[in-house]
PDB file of C-alpha atoms in Angstrom:
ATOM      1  CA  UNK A   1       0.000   0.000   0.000  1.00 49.00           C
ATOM      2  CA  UNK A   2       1.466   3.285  -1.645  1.00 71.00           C
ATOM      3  CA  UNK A   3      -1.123   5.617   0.020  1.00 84.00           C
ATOM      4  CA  UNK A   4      -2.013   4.371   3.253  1.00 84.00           C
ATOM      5  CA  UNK A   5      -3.673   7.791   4.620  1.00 88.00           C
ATOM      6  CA  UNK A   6      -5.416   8.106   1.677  1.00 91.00           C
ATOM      7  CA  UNK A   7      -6.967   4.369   1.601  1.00 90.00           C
ATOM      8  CA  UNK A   8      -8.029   5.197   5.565  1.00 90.00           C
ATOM      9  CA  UNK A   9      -9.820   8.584   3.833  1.00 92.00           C
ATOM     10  CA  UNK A  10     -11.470   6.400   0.932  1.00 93.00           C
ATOM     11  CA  UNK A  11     -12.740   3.683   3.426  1.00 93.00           C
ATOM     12  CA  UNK A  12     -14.058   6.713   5.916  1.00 93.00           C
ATOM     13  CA  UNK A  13     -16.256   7.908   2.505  1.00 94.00           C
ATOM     14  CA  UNK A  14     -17.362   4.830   1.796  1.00 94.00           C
ATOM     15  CA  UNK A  15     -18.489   4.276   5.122  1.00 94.00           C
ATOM     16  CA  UNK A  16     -20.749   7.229   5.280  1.00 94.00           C
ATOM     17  CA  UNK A  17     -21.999   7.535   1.910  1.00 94.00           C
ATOM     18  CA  UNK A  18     -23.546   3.846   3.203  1.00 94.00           C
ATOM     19  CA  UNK A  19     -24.554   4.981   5.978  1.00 93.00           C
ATOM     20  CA  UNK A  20     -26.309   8.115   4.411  1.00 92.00           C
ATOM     21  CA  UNK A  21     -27.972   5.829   1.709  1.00 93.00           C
ATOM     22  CA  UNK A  22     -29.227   2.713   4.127  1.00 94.00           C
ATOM     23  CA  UNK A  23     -30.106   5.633   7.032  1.00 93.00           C
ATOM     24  CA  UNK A  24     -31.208   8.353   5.106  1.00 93.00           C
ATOM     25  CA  UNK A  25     -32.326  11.874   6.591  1.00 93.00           C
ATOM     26  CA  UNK A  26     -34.841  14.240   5.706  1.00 92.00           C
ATOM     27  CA  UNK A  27     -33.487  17.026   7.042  1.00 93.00           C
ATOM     28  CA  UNK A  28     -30.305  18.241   5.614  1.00 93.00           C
ATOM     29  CA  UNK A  29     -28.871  19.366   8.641  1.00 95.00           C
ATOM     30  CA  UNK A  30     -29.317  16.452  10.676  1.00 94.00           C
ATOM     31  CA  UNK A  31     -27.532  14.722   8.047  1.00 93.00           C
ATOM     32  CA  UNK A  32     -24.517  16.907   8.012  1.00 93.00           C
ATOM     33  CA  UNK A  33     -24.385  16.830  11.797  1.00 95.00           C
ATOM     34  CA  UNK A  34     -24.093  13.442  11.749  1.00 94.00           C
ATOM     35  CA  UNK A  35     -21.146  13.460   9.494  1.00 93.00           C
ATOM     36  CA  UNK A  36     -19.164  15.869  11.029  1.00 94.00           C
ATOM     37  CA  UNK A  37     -19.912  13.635  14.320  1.00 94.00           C
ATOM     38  CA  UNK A  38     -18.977   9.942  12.266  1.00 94.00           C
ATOM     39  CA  UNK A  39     -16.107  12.006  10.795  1.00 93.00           C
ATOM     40  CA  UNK A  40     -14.413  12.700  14.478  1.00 91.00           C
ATOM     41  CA  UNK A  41     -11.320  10.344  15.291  1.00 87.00           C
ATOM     42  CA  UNK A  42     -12.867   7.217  17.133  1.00 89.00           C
ATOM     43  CA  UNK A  43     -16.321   7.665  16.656  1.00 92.00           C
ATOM     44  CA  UNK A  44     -16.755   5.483  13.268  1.00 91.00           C
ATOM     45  CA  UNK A  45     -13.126   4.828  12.779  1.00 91.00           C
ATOM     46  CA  UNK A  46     -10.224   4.866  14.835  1.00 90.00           C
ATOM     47  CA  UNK A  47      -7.049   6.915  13.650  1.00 87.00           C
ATOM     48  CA  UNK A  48      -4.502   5.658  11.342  1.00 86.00           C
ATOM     49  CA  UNK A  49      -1.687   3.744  13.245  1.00 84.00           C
ATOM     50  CA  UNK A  50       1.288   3.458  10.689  1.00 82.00           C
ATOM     51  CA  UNK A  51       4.563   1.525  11.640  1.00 78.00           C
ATOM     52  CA  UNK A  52       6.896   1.932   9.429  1.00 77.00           C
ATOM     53  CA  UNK A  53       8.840  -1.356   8.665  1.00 74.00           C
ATOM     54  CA  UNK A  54      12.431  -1.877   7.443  1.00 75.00           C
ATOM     55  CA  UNK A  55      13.492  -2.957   4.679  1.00 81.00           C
ATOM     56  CA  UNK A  56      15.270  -6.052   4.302  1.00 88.00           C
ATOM     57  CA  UNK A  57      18.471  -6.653   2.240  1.00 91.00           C
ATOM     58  CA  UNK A  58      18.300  -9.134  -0.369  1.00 91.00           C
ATOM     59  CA  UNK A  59      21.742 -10.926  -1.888  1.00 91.00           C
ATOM     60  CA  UNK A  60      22.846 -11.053  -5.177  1.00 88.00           C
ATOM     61  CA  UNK A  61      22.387 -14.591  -4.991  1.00 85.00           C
ATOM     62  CA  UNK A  62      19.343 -16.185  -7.234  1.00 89.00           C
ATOM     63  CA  UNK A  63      18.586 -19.471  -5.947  1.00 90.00           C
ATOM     64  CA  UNK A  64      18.285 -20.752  -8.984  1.00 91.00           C
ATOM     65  CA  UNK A  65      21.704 -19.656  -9.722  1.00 89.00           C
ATOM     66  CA  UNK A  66      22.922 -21.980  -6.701  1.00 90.00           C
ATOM     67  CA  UNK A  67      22.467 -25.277  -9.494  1.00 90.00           C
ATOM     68  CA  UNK A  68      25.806 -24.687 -10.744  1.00 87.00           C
ATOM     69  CA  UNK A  69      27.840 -25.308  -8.020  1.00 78.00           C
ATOM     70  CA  UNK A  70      30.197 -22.421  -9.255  1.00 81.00           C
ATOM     71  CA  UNK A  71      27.928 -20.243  -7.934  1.00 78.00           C
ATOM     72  CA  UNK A  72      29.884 -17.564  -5.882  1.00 78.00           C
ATOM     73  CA  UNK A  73      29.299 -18.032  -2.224  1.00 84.00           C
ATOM     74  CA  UNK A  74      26.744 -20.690  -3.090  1.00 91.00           C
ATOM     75  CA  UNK A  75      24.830 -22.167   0.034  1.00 92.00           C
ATOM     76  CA  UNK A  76      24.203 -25.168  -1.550  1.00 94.00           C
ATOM     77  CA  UNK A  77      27.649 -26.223  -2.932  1.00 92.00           C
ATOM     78  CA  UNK A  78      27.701 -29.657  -0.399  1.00 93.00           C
ATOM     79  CA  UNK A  79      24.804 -31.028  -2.508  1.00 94.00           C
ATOM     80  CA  UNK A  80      25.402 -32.770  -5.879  1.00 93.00           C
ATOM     81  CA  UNK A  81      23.443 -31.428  -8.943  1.00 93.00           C
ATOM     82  CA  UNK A  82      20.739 -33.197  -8.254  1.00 94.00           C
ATOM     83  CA  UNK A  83      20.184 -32.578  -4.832  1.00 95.00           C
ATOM     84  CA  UNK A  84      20.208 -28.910  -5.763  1.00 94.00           C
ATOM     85  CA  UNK A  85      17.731 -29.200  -8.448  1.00 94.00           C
ATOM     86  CA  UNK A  86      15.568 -30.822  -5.883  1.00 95.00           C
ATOM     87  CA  UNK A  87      15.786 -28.439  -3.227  1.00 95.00           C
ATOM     88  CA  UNK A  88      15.647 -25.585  -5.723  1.00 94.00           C
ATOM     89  CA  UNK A  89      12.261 -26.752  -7.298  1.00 94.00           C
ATOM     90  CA  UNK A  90      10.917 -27.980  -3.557  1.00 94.00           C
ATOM     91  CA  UNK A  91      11.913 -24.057  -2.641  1.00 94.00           C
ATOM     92  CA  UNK A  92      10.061 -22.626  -5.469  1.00 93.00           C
ATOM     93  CA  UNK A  93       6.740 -24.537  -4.573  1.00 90.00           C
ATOM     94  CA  UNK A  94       5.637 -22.986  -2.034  1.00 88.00           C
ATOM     95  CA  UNK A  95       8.521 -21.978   0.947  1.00 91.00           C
ATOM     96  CA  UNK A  96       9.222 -19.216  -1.522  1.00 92.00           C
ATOM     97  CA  UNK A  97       6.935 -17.483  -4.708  1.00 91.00           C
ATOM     98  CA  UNK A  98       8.002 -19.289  -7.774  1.00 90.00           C
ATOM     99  CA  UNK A  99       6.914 -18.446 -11.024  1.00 91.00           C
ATOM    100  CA  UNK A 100       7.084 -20.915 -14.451  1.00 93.00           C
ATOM    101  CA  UNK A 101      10.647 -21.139 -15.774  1.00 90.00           C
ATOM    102  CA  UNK A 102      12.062 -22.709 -18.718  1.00 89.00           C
ATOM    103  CA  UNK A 103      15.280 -25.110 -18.448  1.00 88.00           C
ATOM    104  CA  UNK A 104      16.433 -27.607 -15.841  1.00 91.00           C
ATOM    105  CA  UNK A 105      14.060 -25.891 -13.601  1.00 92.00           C
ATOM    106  CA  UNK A 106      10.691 -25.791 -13.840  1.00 93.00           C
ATOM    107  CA  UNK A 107      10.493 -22.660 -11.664  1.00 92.00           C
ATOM    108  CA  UNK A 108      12.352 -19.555 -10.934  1.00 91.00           C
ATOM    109  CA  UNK A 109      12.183 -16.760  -8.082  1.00 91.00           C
ATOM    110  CA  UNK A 110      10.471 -14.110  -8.052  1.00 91.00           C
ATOM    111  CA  UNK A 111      12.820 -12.230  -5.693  1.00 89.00           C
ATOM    112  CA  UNK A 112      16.022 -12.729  -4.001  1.00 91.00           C
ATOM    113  CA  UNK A 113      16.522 -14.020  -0.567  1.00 93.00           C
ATOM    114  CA  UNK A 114      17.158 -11.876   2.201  1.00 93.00           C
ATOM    115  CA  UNK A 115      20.733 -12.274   3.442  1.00 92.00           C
ATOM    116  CA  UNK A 116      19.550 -13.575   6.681  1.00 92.00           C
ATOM    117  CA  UNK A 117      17.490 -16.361   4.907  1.00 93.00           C
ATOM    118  CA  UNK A 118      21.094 -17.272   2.973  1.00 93.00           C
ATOM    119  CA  UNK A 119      23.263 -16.962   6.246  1.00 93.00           C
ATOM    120  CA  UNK A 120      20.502 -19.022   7.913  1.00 94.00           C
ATOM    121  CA  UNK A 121      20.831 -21.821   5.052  1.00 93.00           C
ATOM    122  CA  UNK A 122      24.374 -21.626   5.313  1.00 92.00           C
ATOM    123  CA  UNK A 123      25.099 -22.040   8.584  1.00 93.00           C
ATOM    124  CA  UNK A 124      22.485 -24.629   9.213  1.00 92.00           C
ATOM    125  CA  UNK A 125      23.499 -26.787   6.755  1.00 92.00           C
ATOM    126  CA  UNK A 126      26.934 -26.935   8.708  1.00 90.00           C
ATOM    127  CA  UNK A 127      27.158 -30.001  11.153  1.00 87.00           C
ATOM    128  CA  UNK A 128      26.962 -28.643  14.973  1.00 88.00           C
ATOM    129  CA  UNK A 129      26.206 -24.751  13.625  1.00 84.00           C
ATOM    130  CA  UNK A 130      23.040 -23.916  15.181  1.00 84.00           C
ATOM    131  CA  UNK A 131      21.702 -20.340  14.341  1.00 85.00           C
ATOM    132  CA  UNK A 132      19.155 -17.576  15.802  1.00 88.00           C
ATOM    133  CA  UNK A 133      17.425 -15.429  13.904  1.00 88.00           C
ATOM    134  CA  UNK A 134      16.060 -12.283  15.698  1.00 87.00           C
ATOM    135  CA  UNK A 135      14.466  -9.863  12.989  1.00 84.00           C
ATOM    136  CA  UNK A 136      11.089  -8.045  12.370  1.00 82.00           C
ATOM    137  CA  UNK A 137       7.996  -9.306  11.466  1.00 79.00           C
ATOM    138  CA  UNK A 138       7.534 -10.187   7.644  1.00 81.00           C
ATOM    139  CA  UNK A 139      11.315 -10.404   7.089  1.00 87.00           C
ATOM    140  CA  UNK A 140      11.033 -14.095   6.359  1.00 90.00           C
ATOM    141  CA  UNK A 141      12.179 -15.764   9.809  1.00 91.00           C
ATOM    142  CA  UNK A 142       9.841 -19.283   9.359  1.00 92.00           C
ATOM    143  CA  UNK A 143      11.257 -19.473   6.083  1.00 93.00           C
ATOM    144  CA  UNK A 144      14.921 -18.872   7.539  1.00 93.00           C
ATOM    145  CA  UNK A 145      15.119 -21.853  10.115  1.00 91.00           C
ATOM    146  CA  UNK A 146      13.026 -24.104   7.668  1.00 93.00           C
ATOM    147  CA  UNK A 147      15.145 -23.546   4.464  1.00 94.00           C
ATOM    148  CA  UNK A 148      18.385 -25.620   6.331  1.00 94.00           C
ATOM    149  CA  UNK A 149      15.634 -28.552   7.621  1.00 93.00           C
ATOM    150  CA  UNK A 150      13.813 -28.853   3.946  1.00 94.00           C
ATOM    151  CA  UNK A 151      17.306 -28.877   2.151  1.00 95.00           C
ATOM    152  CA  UNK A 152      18.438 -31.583   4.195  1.00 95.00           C
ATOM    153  CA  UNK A 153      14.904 -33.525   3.857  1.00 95.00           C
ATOM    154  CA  UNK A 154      15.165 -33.182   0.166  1.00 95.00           C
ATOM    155  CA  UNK A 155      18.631 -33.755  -0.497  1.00 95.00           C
ATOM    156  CA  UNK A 156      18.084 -37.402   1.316  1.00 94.00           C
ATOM    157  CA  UNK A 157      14.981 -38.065  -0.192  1.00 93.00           C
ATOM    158  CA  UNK A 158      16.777 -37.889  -3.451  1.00 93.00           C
ATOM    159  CA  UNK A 159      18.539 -41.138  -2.392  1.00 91.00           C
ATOM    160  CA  UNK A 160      15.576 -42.706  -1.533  1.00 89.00           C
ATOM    161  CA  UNK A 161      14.185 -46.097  -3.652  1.00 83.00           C
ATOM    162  CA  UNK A 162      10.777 -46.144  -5.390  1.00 81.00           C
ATOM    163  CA  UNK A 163       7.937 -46.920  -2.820  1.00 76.00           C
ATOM    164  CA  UNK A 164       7.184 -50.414  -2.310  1.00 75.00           C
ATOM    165  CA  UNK A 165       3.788 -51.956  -1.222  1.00 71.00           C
ATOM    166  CA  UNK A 166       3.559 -53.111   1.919  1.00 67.00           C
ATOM    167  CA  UNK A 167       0.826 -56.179   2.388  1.00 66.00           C
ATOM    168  CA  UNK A 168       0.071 -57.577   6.105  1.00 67.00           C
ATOM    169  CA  UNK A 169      -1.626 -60.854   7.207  1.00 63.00           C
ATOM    170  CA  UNK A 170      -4.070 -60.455   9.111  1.00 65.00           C
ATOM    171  CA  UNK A 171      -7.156 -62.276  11.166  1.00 65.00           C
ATOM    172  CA  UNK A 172      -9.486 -61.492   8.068  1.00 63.00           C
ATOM    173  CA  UNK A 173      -7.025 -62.221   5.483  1.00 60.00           C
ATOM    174  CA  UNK A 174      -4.227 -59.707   3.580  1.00 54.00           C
ATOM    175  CA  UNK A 175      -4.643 -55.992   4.079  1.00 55.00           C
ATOM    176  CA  UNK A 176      -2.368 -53.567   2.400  1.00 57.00           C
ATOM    177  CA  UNK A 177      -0.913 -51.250   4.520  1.00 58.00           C
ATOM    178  CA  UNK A 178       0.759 -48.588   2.274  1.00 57.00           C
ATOM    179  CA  UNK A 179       3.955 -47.538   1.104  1.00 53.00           C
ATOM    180  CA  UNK A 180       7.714 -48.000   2.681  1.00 49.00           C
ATOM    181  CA  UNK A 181      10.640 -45.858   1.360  1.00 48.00           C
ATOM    182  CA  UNK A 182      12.701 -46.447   4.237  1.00 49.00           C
ATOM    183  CA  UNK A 183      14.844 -49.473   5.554  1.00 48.00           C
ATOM    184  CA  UNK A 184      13.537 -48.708   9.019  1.00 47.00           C
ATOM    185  CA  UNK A 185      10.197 -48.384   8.272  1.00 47.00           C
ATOM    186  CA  UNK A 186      10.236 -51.972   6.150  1.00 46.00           C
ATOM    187  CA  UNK A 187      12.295 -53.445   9.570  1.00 46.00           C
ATOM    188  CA  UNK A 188       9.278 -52.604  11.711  1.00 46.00           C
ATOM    189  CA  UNK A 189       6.486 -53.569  10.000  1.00 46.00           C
ATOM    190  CA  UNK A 190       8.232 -57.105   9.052  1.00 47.00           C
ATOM    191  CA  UNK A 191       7.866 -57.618  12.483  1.00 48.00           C
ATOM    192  CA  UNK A 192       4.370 -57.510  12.138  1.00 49.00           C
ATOM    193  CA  UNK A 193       3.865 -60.366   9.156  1.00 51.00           C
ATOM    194  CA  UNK A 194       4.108 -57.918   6.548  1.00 49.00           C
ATOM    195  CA  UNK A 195       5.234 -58.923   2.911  1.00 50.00           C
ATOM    196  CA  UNK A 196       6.227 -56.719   0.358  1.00 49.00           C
TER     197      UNK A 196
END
């Protein structure tokens, strides 16, 4: 919002030329007493309370220029290529605005990170590195300690086998159970007469 005093103005006039057209008054100056009274600070509306917010610095780093793993100062440079192109795409989908691109990727940003969100990524993707972020609201602080957790998450699940079924016996016969991607998970439920 460009014009934040003059949206509170518009809303105030749209207010009362409602109220003047649902509650309509005969006499004239009933009608403009009861503006100027709507029109006082509190009365129909409060006052306009404005904070003014910072700014947050972006890098010159594109996430989608963090594929190549020549990337200066690239956060991702521990994954292979196709880690990367997993987290990149899983980053795009939703964590971050991603728009259609053409290419390896199937999205690209719409902005740059902020350098906390890059710090952030870069330091929590460093073995015993935990990090704090302490910044203003809407400068992207969920997205900061999540970024480190999903690139990890994605980056193994690149590794990770096609599903398998997974069928159990049970008193009323076989019953299929769902899907195992995981060594552990197939361990457990073998325990439990499950085929697959």
């Amino acid at each position: 919002m460009l014009d934040p005093i003059g949206a509170y103005n518009d809303i105030l006039e749209l207010y009362l030329s409602y109220l003047d057209t649902v509650y309509r008054l005969r006499r004239e100056d009933l009608s403009q007493e009861r503006q100027r009274l709507l029109r006082q600070p509190g009365n129909l509306m409060p006052e306009p309370f404005i904070e003014p917010i910072l700014r947050y610095q972006s890098t010159d780093i594109r996430l989608e220029d963090c594929l190549d793993k020549e990337c200066q100062n690239n956060p991702l440079k521990k994954f292979n290529r196709e880690q990367r192109r997993a987290i990149i795409e899983m980053i795009f989908s939703g964590l971050f605005p991603g728009k259609p691109a053409t290419g390896e990727l199937s999205r690209q940003s719409v902005f740059s990170p902020y350098v906390h969100q890059v710090q952030m990524l870069q330091r929590g993707l460093k073995s015993g590195h935990p990090g704090i972020v302490a910044s203003g609201t809407g400068s992207g602080k969920t997205e900061s300690f999540l970024l480190p957790i999903l690139a990890e998450l994605t980056a193994e699940a690149t590794q990770w086998g096609p599903p398998q079924k997974i069928i159990c016996k049970t008193n009323g016969g076989v019953k299929e159970v769902g899907l195992s991607t995981t060594a552990k998970v197939k361990t457990v439920i073998d325990h439990r007469q499950c085929v697959h």
